[in-house]
XYZ file of C-alpha atoms in Angstrom:
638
model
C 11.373 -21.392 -6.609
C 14.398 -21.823 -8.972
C 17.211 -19.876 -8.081
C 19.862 -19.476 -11.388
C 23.105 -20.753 -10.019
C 26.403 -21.294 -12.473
C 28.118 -23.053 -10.759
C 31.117 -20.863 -12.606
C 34.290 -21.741 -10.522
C 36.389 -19.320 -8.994
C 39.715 -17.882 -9.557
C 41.521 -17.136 -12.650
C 39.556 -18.224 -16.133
C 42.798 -20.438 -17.298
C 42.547 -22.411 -13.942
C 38.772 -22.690 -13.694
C 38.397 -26.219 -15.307
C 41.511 -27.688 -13.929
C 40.270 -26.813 -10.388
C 36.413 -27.657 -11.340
C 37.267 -31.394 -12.034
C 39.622 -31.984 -9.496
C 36.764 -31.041 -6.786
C 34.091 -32.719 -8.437
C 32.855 -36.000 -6.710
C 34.092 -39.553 -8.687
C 32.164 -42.795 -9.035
C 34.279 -45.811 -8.461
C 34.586 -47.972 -11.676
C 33.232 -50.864 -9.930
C 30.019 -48.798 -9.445
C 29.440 -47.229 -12.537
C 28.121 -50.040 -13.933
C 25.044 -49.421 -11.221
C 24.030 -46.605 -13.425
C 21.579 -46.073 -16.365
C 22.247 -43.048 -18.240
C 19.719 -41.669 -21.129
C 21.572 -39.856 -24.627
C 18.606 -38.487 -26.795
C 19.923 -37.921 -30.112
C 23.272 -39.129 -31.698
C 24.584 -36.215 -33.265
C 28.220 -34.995 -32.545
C 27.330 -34.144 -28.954
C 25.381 -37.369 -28.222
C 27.189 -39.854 -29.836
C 30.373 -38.736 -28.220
C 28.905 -38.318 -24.563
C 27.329 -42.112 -25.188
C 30.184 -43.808 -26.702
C 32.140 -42.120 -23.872
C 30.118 -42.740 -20.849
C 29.790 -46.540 -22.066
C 33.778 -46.591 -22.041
C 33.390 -45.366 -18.349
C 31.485 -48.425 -17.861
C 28.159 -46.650 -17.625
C 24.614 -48.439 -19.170
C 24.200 -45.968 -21.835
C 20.461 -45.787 -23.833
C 20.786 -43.663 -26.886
C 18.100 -42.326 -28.205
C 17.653 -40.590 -32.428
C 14.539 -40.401 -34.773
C 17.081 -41.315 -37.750
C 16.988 -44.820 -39.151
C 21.029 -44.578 -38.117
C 22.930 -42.432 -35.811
C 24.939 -41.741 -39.269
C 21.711 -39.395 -40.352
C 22.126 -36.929 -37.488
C 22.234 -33.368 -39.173
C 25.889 -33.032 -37.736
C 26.580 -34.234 -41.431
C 25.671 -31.372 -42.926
C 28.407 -29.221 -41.272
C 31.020 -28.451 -44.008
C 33.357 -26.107 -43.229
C 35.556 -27.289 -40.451
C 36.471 -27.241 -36.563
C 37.757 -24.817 -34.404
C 41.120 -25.780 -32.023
C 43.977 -23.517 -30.965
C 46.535 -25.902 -32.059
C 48.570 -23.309 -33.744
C 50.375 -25.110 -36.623
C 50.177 -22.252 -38.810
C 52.564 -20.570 -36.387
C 49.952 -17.687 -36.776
C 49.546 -16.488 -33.365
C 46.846 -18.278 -32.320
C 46.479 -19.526 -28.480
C 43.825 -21.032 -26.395
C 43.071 -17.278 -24.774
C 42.942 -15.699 -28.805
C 40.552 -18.098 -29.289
C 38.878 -17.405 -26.088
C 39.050 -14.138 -26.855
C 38.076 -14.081 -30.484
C 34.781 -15.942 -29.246
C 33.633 -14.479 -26.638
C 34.090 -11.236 -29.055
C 32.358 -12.805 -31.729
C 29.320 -13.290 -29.604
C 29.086 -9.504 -28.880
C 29.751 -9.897 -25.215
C 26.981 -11.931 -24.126
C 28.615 -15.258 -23.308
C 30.265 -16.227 -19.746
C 33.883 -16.154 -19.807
C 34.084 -19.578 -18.015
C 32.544 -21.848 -20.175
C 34.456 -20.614 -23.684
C 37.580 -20.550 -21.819
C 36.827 -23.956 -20.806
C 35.528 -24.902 -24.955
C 39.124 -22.925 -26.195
C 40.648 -25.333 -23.766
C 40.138 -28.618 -24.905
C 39.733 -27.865 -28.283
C 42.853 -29.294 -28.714
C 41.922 -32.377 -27.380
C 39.173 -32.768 -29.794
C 41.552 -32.731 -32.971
C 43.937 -35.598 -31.605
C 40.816 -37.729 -30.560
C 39.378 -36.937 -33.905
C 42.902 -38.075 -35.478
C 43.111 -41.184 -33.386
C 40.008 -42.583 -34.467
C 40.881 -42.382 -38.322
C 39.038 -38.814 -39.039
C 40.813 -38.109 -42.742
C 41.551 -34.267 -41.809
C 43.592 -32.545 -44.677
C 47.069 -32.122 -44.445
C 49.924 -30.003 -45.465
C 53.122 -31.514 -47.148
C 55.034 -31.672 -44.609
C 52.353 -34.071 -42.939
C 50.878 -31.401 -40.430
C 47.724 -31.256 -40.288
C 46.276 -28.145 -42.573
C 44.509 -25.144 -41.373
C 42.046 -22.412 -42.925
C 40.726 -19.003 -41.752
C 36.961 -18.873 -40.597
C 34.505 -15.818 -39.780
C 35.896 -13.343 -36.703
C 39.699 -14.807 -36.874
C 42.478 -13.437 -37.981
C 44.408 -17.028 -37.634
C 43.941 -20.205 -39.426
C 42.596 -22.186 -37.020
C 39.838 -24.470 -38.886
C 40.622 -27.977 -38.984
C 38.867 -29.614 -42.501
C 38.180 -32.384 -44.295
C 37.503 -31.046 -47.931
C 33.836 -29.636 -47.246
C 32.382 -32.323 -45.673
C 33.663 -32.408 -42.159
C 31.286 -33.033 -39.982
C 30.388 -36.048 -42.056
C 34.110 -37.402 -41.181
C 33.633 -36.298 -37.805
C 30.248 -37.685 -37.148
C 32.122 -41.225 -38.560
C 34.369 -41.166 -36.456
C 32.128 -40.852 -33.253
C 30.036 -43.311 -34.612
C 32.797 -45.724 -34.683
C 33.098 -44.745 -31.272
C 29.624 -45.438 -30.542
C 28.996 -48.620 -32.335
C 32.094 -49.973 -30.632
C 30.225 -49.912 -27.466
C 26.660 -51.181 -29.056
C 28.940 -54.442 -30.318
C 30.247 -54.673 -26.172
C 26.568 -54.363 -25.014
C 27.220 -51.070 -23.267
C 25.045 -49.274 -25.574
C 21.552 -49.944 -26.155
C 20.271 -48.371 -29.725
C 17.167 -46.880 -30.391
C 16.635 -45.400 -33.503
C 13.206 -44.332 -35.215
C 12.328 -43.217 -32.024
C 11.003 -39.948 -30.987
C 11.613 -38.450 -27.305
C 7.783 -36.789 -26.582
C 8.030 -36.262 -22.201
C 10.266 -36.254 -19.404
C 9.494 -37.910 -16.511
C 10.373 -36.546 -13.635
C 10.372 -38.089 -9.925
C 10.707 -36.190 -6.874
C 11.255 -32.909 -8.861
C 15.097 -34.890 -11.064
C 15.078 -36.255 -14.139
C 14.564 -40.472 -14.514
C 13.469 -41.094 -17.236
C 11.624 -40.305 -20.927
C 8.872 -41.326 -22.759
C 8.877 -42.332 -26.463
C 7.201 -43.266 -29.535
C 8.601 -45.705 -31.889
C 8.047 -43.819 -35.316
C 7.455 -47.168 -37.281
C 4.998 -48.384 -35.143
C 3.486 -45.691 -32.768
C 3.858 -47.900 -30.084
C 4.530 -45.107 -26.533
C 7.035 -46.346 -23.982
C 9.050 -45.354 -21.095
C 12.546 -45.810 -20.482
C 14.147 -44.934 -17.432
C 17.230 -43.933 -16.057
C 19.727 -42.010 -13.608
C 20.045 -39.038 -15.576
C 19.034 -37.782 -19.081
C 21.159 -35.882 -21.463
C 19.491 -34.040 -24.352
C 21.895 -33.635 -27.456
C 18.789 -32.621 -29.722
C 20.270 -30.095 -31.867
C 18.686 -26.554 -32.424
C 15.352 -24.875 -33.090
C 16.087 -23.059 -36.427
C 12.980 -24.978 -37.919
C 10.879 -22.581 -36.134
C 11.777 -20.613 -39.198
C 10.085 -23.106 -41.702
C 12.631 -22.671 -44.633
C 16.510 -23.063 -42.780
C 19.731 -24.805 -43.710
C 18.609 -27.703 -41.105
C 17.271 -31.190 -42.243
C 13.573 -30.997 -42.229
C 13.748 -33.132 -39.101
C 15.201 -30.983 -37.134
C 12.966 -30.004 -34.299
C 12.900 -28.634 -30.787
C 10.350 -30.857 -29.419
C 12.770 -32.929 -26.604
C 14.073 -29.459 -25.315
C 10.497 -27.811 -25.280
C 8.958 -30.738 -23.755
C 11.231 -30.451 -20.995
C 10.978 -26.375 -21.032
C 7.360 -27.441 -19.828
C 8.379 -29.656 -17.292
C 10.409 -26.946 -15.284
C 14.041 -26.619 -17.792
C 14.453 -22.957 -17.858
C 14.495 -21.898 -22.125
C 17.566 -19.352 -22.348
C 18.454 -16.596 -24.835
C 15.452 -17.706 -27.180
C 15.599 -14.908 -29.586
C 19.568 -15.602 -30.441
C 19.373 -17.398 -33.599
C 21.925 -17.062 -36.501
C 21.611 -16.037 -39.641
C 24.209 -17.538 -41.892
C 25.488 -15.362 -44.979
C 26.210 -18.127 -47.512
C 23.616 -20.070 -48.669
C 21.917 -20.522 -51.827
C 18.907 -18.137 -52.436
C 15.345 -19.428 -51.910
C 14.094 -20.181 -55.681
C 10.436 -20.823 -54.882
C 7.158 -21.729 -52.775
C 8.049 -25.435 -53.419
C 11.325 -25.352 -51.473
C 11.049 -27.202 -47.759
C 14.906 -26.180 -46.595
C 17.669 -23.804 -47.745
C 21.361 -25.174 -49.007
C 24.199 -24.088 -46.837
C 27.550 -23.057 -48.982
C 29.970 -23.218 -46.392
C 31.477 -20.449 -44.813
C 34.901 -21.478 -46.029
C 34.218 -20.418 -49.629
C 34.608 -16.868 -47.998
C 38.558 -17.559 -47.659
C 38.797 -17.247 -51.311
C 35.617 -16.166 -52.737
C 35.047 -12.181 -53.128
C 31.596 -10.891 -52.408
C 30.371 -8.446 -54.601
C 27.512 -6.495 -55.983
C 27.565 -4.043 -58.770
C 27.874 -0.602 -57.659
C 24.677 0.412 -59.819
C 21.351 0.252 -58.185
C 19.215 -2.178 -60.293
C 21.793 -3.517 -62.431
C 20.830 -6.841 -64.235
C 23.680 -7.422 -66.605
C 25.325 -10.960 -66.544
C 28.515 -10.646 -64.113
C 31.002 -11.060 -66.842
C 29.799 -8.145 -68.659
C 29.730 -5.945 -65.456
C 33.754 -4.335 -65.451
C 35.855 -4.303 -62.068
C 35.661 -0.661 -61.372
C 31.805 -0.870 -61.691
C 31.760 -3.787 -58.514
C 31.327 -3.197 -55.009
C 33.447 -5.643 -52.848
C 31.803 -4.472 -49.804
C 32.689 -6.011 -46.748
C 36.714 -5.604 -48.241
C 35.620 -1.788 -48.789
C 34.024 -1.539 -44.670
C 36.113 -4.295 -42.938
C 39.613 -4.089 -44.650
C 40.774 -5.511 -41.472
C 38.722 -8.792 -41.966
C 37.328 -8.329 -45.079
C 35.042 -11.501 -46.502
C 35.860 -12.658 -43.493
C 33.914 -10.908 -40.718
C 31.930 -12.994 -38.304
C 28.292 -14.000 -39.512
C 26.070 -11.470 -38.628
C 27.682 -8.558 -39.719
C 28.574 -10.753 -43.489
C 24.543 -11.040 -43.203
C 23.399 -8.255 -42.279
C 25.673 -6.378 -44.961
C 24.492 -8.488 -47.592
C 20.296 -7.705 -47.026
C 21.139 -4.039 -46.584
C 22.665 -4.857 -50.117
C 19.807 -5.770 -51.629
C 17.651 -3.817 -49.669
C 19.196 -1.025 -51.708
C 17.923 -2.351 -54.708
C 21.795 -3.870 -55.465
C 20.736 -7.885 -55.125
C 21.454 -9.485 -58.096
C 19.677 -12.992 -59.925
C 16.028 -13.400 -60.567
C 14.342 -12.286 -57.570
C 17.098 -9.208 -56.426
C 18.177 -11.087 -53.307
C 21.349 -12.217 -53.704
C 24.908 -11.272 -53.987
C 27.781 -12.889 -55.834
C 30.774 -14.814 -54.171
C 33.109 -15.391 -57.245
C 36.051 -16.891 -57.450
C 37.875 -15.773 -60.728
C 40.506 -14.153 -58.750
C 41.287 -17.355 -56.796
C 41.173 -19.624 -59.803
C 43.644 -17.254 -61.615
C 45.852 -17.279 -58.477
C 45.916 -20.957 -57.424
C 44.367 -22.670 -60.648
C 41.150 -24.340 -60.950
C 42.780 -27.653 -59.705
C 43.587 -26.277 -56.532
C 40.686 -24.529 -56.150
C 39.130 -28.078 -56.713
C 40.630 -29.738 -54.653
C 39.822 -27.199 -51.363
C 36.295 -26.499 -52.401
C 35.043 -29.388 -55.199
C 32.341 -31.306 -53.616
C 30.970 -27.794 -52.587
C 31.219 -26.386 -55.796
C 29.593 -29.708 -57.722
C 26.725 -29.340 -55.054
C 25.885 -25.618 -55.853
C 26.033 -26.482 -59.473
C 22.857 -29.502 -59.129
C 21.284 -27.404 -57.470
C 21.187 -24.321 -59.384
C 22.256 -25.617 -62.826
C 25.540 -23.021 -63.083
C 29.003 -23.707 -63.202
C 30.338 -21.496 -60.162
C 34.337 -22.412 -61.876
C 32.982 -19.986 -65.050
C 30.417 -17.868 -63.145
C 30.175 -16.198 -59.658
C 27.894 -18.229 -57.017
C 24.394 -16.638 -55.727
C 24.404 -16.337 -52.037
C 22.110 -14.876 -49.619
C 21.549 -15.047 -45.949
C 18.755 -17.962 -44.410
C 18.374 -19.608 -40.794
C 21.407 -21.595 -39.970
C 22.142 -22.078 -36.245
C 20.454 -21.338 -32.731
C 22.496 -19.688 -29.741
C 20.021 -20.139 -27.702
C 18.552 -23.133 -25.669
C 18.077 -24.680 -22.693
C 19.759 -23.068 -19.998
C 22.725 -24.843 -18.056
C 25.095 -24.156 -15.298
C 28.719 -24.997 -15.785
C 27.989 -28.666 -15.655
C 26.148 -28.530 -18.551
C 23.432 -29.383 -16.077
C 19.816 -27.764 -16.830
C 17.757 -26.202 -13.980
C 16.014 -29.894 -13.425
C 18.841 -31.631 -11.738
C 20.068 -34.737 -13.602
C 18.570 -33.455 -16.879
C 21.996 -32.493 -19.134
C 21.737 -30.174 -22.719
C 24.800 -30.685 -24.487
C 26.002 -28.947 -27.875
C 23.268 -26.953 -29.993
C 20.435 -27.785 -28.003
C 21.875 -25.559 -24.585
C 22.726 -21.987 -24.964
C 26.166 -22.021 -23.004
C 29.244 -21.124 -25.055
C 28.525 -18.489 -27.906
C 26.588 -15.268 -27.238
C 24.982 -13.554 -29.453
C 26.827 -15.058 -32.374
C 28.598 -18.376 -32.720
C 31.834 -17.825 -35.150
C 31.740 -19.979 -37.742
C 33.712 -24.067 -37.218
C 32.369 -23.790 -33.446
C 29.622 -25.546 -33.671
C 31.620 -28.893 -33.958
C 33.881 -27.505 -31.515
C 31.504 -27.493 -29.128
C 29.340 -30.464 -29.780
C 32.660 -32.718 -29.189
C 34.064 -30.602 -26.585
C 30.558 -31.058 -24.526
C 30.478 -34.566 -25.458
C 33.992 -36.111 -25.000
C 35.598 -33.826 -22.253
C 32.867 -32.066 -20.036
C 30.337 -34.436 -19.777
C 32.065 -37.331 -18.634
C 33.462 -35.628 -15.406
C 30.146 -33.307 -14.279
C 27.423 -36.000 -14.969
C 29.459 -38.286 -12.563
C 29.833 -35.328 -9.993
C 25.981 -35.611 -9.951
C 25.712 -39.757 -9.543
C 27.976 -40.125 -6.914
C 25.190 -38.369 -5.029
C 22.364 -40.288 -5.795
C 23.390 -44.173 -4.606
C 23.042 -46.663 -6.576
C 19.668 -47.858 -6.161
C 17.788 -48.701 -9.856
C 15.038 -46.075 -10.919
C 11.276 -47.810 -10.196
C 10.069 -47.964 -13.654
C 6.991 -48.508 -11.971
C 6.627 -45.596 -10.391
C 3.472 -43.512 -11.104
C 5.211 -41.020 -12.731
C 6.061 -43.725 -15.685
C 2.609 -44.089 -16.673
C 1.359 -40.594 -15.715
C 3.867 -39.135 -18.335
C 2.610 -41.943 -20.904
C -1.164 -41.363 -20.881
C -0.044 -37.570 -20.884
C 1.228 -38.415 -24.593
C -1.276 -40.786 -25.227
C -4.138 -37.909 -24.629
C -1.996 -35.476 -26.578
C -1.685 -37.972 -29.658
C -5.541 -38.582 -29.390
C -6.475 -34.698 -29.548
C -4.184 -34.243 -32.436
C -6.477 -37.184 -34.384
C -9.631 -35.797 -33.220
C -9.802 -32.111 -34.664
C -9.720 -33.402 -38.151
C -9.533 -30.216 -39.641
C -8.794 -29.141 -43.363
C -5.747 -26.882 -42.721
C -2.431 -28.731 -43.506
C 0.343 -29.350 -40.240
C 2.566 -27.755 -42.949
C 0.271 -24.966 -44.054
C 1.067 -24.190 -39.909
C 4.328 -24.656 -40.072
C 4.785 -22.445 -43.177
C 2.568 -19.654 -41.996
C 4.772 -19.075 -38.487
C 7.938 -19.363 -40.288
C 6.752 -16.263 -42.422
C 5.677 -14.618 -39.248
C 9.019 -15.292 -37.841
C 10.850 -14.109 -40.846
C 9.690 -11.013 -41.458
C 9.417 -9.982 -38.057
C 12.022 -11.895 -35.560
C 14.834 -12.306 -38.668
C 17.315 -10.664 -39.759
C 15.988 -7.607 -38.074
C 13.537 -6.455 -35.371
C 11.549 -3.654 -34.026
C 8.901 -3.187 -31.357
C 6.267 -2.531 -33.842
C 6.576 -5.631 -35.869
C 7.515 -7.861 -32.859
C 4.206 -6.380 -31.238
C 2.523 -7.672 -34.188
C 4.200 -11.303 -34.263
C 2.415 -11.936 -31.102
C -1.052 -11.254 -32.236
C -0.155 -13.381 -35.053
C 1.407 -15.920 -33.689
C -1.405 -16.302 -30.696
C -4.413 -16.380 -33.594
C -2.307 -19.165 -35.247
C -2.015 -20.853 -32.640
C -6.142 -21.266 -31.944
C -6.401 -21.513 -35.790
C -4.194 -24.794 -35.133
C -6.266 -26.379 -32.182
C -9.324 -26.185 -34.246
C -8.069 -26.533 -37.959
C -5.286 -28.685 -37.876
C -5.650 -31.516 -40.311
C -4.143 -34.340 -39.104
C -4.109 -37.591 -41.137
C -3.712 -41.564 -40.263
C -3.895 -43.295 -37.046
C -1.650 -43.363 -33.226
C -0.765 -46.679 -34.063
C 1.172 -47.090 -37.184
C 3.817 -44.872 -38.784
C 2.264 -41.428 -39.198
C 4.586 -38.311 -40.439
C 1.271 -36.141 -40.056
C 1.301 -36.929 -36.430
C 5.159 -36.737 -35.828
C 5.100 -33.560 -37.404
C 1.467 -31.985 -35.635
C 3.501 -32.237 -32.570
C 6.284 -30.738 -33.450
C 4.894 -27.577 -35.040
C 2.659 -27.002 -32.079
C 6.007 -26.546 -30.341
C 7.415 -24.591 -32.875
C 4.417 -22.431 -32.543
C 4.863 -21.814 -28.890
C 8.886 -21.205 -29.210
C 7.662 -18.829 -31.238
C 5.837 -16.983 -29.480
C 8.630 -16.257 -26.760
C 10.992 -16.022 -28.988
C 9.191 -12.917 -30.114
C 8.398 -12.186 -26.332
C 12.527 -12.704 -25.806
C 13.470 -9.914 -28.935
C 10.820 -7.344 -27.629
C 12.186 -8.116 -23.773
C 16.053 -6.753 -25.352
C 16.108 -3.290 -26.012
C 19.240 -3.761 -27.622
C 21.537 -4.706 -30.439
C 23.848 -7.739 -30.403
C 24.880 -10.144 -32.482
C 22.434 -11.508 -34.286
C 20.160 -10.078 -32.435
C 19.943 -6.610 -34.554
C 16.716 -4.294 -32.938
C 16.333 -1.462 -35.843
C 15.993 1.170 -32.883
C 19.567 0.034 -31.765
C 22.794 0.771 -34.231
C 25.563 2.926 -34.308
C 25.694 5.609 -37.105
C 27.722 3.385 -39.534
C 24.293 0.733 -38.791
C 26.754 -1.533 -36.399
C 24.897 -3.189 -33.698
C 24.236 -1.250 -30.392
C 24.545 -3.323 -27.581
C 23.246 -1.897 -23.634
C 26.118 -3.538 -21.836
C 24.363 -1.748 -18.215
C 21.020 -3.088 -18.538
C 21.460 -6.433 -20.781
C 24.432 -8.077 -19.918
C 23.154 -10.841 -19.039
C 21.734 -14.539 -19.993
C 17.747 -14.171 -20.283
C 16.292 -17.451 -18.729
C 12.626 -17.867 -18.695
C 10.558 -20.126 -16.929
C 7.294 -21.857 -18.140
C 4.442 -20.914 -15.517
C 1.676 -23.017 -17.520
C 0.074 -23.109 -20.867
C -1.397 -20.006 -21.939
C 0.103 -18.147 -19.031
C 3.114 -15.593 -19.621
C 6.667 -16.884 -18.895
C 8.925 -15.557 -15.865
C 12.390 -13.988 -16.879
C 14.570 -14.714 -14.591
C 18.328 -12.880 -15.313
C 21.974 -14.688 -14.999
C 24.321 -11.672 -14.780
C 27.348 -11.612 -17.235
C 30.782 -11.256 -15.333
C 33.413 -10.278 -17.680
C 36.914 -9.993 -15.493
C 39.446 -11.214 -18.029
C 37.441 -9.792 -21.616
C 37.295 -5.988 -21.408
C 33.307 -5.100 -23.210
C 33.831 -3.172 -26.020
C 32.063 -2.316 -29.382
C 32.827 -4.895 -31.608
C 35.366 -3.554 -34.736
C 36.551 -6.038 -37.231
C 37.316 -2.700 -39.702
């Protein structure tokens, strides 16, 4: 039986790390080069932890479904990065940043591991720098800063309102440096579908090669997942289409405990959903909020074009409930204040559900050139898509599926509960609660990538020897025909119901009843749901083509069946909390004013569950919260 075990070091939270790496085991540099070590997907997290485990001298395989590691969805991040650098001269530190985070995730993060991120944040922006990443700067040459969600410092490091594109650049550089000096060994079009597992660790992983079909096992010392998040479960999100959970569940199965399921974010600024037809949401970054004004008008079921509606007839509401932070609260609270909104009958646009973010005030402060050049690629990208000029008219926002907190559970090692198996950046659950604060995400992608993984994974080989992994070893082809049968069942139910008819139908379960908000009653009925779905897919699914050619109907079957079953304990996950957190919000938990409620004696703590076998309910098992340096609280950011 798996026991949870940290691994949190002790003594004081600023010394923790420090300590940590000085008594973790080294591999001489001579031996390194004994070891095979497995990246799947080349996002921010994976491409850094492969390009530097390669300059270690470790044989690096890396692993992404993209044609190019340059397609990983890390692109799509657009606001900025997180580091307590303090140029502003602000007041920020690496504890107010600690602090601001572990705050921002409503208290249900460990203290160790964001101290630990707050830490070596500002290592990330001078690695970032050295490798040519084209951050703006001030005129003096510093580098420049803007506020984010949950901060009352400028701590967001940005290029324009595309930097994770710049960032994601610059760790493929990185990464392609060490595919030119044969350290790295690139797959792409390739699809992780099992772990193998020998003697109860992680050696290897089978594939499929996505242009041909062909299924084939790789092996290796230890495997690190950098797969991203699960907000697909959702159907319509801000992730690429992609985007899928399928290496992380696979290995949920295998014996990788599935943490904090239910935490998934719910970003306030994204362009409204405009139709059936739509397949993902548009994400307007978060940094609009430093200088856009969200509004509604103050009468219910007001239609009148904004121009025509007069200042004292507008409700600035998050300024009017948060003067303190004002546009500028974290996330979830932006969100949640923006449906209650519109629940009220206040949305504006088309369908009611929306409110405005308008800049008039900025452009008449700053001028539209400035304006322009902060915010211009954003602004040209909200205008193709909707057809509206957001410099002469306020944008249409409303909240959609952004961003999972939860994920495969790790110790402080970043190791999962299957030793040598690693999650790293979105796809573990380690460093943000509840609710991740907006410019983290990157934070913690790199952070995992170029400054924690390189020290714990080799903590793990030096115990192991240096003896290659038999890629003959049963297990090898046992995990194979295991995919094989699973590819062969999906082609043999040749049903007339759509994979995305499936996927569509649980992300409207999951909407309306593990969203934005959740009771018992409607949670009670996502599980029916969700379980007749899921026999309606085993006998309807219609699944096109054959095994052995490229086949999106296939690549997709199997990752909607997962979907299906994160799904349902996700749902199992939100009924489990009888609380309020983050964004987590349970109806039957808020404060008077509607805040989220949070049951800091009976739910402080990290919900793992364990997969007992299909069709059989999971095992919670419970990683206490210790919080000796954060004092819990109820969250204010009036």
């Amino acid at each position: 039986m798996t026991k949870l075990d940290s691994k949190i070091p002790e003594g004081p939270v600023a010394e923790k790390w420090t300590k940590h790496k000085f008594n973790l085991k080294l591999v001489n540099p001579a031996n390194k080069r004994k070891y095979d070590i497995i990246v799947v997907g080349t996002g921010l997290a994976g491409a850094s932890a492969a390009a530097t485990l390669a300059e270690l001298g470790y044989n690096v395989k890396a692993f992404c479904f993209q044609d190019s590691p340059r397609r990983a969805h890390s692109i799509a991040a657009q606001g900025g990065i997180n580091a307590a650098k303090n140029y502003q001269n602000d007041g920020d530190s690496i504890f107010r940043l600690f602090y601001d985070t572990v705050k921002g995730g409503d208290y249900r993060a460990r203290e160790g591991n964001v101290y630990r991120l707050a830490e070596v944040s500002v290592n990330i922006i001078d690695q970032c720098v050295a490798q040519g990443v084209p951050f703006a700067r001030e005129y003096g040459g510093l580098l420049d800063n803007r506020s984010f969600g949950g901060a009352q410092v400028s701590r967001t490091f940005y290029a324009r309102g595309q930097t994770g594109q710049q960032l994601l650049l610059g760790a493929y550089s990185a990464l392609s440096r060490q595919i030119g000096l044969g350290k790295v060994k690139m797959y792409s079009r390739t699809e992780m579908l099992d772990l193998v597992m020998i003697d109860g660790a992680a050696k290897g992983i089978v594939t499929r090669d996505l242009v041909t079909g062909e299924i084939a096992s790789h092996a290796g010392h230890a495997v690190l997942l950098c797969t991203g998040g699960y907000g697909n479960v959702f159907y319509l999100s801000t992730n690429a289409q992609g985007s899928n959970v399928t290496a992380a569940w696979r290995a949920h199965k295998k014996g990788a405990f599935f943490a904090n399921p239910c935490f998934t974010q719910i970003h306030p600024t994204c362009i409204p959903v405009s139709g059936d037809h739509q397949s993902k949401l548009t994400l307007m970054s978060e940094s609009l909020r430093n200088d856009g004004r969200v509004w509604v008008p103050k009468k219910v079921g007001d239609k009148r074009n904004p121009s025509e509606i007069p200042e004292d007839e507008r409700d600035y509401f998050l300024e009017r409930k948060y003067p303190s932070f004002g546009n500028l609260v974290p996330r979830d609270v932006a969100s949640r204040n923006a449906k209650e909104q519109c629940d009220a009958n206040k949305g504006v646009g088309s369908s009611g559900l929306a409110v405005y973010l308008d800049f008039a005030d900025a452009i008449k402060r700053l001028g539209e050139n400035s304006v322009r050049a902060k915010y211009g690629n954003l602004f040209d990208m909200y205008a193709q898509i909707t057809g509206e000029n957001p410099y002469k008219s306020p944008m249409r926002i409303y909240p959609a599926v952004h961003y999972t907190m939860g994920g495969l559970w790790v110790d402080y090692n970043l190791m999962t509960t299957i030793p040598g198996l690693y999650a790293l950046g979105e796809a573990n659950f380690s460093d943000h609660g509840a609710n991740r604060l907006g410019a983290s995400a990157l934070m913690q992608g790199l952070a995992d990538g170029y400054f924690v993984i390189p020290y714990t994974v080799g903590d793990y080989l030096a115990g192991l020897g240096t003896k290659p992994v038999d890629k003959n070893h049963p297990a090898f082809k046992e995990a194979e025909d295991k995919v094989k049968a699973l590819t062969k069942k999906f082609l043999s139910i040749k049903g007339t119901k759509s994979v995305t008819h499936y996927h569509r139908e649980l992300g409207r379960i999951m909407w309306d009843y593990c969203g934005m908000a959740r009771n018992a009653e409607g949670l009670t009925k996502a599980k029916g749901l969700i379980k007749d779905l899921k026999e309606d897919f085993w006998k309807n699914v219609k699944v096109l083509g054959e095994g052995e050619e490229l086949n999106q109907s296939l690549e997709k079957a199997g990752r909607v069946a997962d979907f299906i079953e994160l799904g349902a304990l996700m749902v199992e996950d939100a009924l489990n909390r009888n609380e309020s957190c983050g964004g987590h919000f349970r109806e039957e938990y808020q404060t008077e004013e509607n805040e989220a409620k949070r049951d800091d004696e009976n739910y402080a703590y990290v919900a793992a569950w364990e997969f007992k076998g299909e069709d059989k309910a999971e095992e919670l098992h419970k990683e206490n919260l210790k919080f000796e340096t954060v004092k819990l609280t109820q969250r204010s950011y009036k």
